[in-house]
Short mmCIF file of C-alpha atoms in Angstrom, two decimals:
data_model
loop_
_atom_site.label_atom_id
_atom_site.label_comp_id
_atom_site.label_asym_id
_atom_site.label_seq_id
_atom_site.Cartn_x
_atom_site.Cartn_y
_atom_site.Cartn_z
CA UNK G 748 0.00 0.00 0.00
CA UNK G 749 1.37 3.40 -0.74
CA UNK G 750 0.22 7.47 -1.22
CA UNK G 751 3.49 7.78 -3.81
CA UNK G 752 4.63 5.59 -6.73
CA UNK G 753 8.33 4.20 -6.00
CA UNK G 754 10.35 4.38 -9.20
CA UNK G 755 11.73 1.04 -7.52
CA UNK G 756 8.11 -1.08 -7.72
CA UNK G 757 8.04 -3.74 -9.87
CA UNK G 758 4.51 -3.45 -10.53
CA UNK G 759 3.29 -3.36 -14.12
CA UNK G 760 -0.40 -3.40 -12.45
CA UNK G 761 -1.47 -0.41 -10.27
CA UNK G 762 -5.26 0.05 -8.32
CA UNK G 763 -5.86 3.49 -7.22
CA UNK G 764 -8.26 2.57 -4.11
CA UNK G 765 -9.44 6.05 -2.43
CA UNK G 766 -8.34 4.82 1.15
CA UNK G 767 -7.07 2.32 3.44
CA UNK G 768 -11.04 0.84 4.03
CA UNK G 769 -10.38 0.19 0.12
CA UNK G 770 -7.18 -1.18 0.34
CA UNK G 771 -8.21 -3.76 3.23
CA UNK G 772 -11.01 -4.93 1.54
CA UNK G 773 -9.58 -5.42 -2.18
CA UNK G 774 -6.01 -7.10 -0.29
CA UNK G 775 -8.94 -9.54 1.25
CA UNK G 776 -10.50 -10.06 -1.74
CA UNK G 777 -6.48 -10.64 -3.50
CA UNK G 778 -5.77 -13.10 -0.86
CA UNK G 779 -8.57 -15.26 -0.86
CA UNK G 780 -8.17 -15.78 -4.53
CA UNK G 781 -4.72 -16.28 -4.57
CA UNK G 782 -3.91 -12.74 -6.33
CA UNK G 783 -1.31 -11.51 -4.72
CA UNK G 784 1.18 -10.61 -6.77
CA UNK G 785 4.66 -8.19 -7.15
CA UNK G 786 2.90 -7.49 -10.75
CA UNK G 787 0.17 -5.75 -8.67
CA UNK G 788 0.39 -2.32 -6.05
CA UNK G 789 -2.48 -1.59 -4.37
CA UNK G 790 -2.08 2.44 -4.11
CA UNK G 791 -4.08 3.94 -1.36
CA UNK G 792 -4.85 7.29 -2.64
CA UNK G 793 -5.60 9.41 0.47
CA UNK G 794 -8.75 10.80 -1.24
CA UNK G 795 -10.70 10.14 -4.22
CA UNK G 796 -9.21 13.58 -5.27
CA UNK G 797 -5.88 12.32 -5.60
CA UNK G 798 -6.14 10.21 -8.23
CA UNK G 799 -4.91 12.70 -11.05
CA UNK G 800 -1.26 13.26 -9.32
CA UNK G 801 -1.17 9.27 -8.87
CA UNK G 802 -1.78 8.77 -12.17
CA UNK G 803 0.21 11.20 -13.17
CA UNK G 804 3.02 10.09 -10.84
CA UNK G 805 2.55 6.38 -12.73
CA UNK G 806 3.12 7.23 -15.56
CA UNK G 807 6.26 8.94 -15.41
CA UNK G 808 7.89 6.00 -13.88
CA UNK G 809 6.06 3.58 -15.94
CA UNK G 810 4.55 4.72 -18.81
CA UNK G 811 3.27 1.70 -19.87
CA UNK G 812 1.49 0.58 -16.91
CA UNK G 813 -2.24 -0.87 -16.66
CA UNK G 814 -3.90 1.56 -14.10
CA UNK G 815 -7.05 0.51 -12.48
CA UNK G 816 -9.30 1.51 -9.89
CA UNK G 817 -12.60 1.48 -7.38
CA UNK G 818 -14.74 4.76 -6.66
CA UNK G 819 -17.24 5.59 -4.44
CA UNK G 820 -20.12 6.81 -6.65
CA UNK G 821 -20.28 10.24 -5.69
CA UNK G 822 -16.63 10.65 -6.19
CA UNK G 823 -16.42 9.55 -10.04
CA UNK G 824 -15.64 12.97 -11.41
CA UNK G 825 -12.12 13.04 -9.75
CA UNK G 826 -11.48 9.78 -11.89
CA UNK G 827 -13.34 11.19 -15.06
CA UNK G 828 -11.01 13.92 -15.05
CA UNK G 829 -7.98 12.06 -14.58
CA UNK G 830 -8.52 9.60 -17.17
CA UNK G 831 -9.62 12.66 -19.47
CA UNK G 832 -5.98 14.49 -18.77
CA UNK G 833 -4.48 10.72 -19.56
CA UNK G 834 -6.03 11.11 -22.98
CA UNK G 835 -8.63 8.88 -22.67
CA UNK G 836 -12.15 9.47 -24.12
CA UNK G 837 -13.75 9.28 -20.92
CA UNK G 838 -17.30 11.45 -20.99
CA UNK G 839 -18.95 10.39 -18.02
CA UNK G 840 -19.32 7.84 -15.07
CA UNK G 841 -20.40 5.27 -17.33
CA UNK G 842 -17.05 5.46 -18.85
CA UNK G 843 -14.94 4.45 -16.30
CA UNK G 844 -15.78 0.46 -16.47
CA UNK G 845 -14.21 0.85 -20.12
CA UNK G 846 -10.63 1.86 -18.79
CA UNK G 847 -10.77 -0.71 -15.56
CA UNK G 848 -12.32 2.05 -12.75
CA UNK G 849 -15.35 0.11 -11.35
CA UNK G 850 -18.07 2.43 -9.44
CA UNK G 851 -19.41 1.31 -6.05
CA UNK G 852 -22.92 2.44 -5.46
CA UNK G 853 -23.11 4.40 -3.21
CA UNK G 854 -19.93 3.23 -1.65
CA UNK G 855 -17.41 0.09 -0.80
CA UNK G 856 -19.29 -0.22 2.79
CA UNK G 857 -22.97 -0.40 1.02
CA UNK G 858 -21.83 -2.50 -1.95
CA UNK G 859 -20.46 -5.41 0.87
CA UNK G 860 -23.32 -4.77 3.44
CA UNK G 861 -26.04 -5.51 0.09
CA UNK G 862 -24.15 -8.42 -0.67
CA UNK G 863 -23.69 -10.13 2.71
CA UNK G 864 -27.16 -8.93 3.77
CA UNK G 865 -27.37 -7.39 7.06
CA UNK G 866 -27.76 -10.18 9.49
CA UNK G 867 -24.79 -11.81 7.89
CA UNK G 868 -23.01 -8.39 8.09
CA UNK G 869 -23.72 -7.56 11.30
CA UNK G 870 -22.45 -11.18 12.22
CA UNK G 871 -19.42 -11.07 10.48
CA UNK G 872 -18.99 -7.27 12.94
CA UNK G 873 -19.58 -9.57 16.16
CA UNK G 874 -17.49 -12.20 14.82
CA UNK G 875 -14.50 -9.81 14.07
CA UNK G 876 -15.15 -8.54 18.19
CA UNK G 877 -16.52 -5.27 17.28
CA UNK G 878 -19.87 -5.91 18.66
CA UNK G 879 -19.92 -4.39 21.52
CA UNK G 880 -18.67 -0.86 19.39
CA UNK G 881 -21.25 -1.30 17.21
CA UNK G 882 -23.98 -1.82 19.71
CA UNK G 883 -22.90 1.38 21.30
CA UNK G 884 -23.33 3.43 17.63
CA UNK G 885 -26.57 1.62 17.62
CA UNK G 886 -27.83 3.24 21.18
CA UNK G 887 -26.69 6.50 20.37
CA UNK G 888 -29.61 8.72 19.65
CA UNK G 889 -28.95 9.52 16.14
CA UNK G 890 -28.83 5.85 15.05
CA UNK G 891 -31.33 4.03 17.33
CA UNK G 892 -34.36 4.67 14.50
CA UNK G 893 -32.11 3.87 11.86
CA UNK G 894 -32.38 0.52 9.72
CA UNK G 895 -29.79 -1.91 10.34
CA UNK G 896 -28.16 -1.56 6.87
CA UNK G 897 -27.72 2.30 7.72
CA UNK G 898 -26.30 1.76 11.41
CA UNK G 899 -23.43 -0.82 9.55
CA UNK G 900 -22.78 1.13 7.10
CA UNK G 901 -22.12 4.30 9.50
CA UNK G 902 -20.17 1.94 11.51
CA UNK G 903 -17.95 0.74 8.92
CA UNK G 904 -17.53 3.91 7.46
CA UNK G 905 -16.27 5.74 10.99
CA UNK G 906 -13.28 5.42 12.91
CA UNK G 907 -10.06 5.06 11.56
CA UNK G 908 -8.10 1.48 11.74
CA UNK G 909 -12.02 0.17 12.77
CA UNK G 910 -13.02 1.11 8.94
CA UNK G 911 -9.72 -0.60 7.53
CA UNK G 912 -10.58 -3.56 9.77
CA UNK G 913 -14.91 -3.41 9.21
CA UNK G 914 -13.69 -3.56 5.71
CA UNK G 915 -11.35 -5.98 5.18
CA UNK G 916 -14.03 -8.46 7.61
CA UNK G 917 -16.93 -7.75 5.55
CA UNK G 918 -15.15 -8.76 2.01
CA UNK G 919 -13.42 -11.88 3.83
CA UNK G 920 -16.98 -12.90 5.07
CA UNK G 921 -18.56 -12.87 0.86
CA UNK G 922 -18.41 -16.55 -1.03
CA UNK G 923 -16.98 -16.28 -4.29
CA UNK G 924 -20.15 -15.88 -6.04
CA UNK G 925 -21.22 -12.99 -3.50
CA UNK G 926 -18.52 -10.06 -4.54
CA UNK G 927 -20.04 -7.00 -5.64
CA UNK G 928 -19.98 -6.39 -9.55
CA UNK G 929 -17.59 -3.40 -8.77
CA UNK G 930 -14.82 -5.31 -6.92
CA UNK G 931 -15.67 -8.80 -9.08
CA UNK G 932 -14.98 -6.44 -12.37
CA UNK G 933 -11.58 -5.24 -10.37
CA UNK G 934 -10.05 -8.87 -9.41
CA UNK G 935 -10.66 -9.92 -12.88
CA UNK G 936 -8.82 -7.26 -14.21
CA UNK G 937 -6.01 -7.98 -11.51
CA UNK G 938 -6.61 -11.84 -12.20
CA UNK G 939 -4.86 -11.21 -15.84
CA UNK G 940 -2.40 -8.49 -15.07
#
């Protein structure tokens, strides 16, 4: 995981993941299906916003490199705009899947709460031992009225080091025919780097 591109990686495969929540959950993902790889750098971006200097960092080390990604839907344009100053044709959103940048809707926490369903993702919480944190989000009064799905998804999308971990337990709890179309479109693009 890194914020800058070392001219000394041996990557020819780089995913631009907007933060470390990202990162944990697509190194999850890697590692149960046997992905890892020195061919691939996950690059924690620090921001959705920073994807234009990484990119632009990339490819003055290595031209040539396959650049992919994983956005949060309301932070597409940052990627648009990036992959427009790369010379790419990219119009819109609906571009991005084209040039390997895969769209979670409305983010990485709600795409892996839909797909585990909320019992099993409020399980795989307890199991991880952040129950007892989550039951105290779920008392405060803010969040008591809220659905389940919307007291996970707060809880997995707060605290630093919890949201890295919340994320990383959540993909590691999905079967192999569970992963979000996002992240399923983003292995198989790593699976063939």
């Amino acid at each position: 995981m890194t914020t800058t591109i070392s001219t000394a990686s041996a990557a020819t495969m780089f995913v631009l993941l907007e933060g470390p929540s990202d990162v944990a959950a697509v190194a999850a993902l890697m590692e149960r299906d046997g992905l890892a790889s020195p061919n691939v750098e996950l690059v924690n971006l620090q921001g959705a916003t920073n994807v234009g200097r990484v990119l632009g960092e990339i490819r003055q080390i290595r031209s040539d490199a396959d650049v992919v990604g994983l956005d949060d839907a309301a932070d597409t344009r940052a990627a648009e705009k990036a992959l427009a100053d790369d010379g790419l044709p990219v119009l819109d959103a609906s571009d991005l899947p084209v040039y390997g940048f895969f769209v979670c809707e409305p983010d990485l926490e709600g795409e892996l709460i839909r797909a585990l369903g909320v019992e099993r993702a409020k399980a795989a919480i307890e199991g991880a031992g952040l129950g007892s944190k989550f039951d105290a989000l779920r008392t405060q009064a803010a969040w008591a009225d809220e659905p389940l799905a919307d007291q996970l998804r707060r809880f997995a999308r707060a605290a630093s080091g919890r949201k890295e971990n919340a994320a990383a337990v959540l993909a590691a709890a999905l079967g192999a025919d569970e992963v979000p179309e996002p992240l399923a479109m983003l292995l198989d693009r790593i699976r063939y780097a």
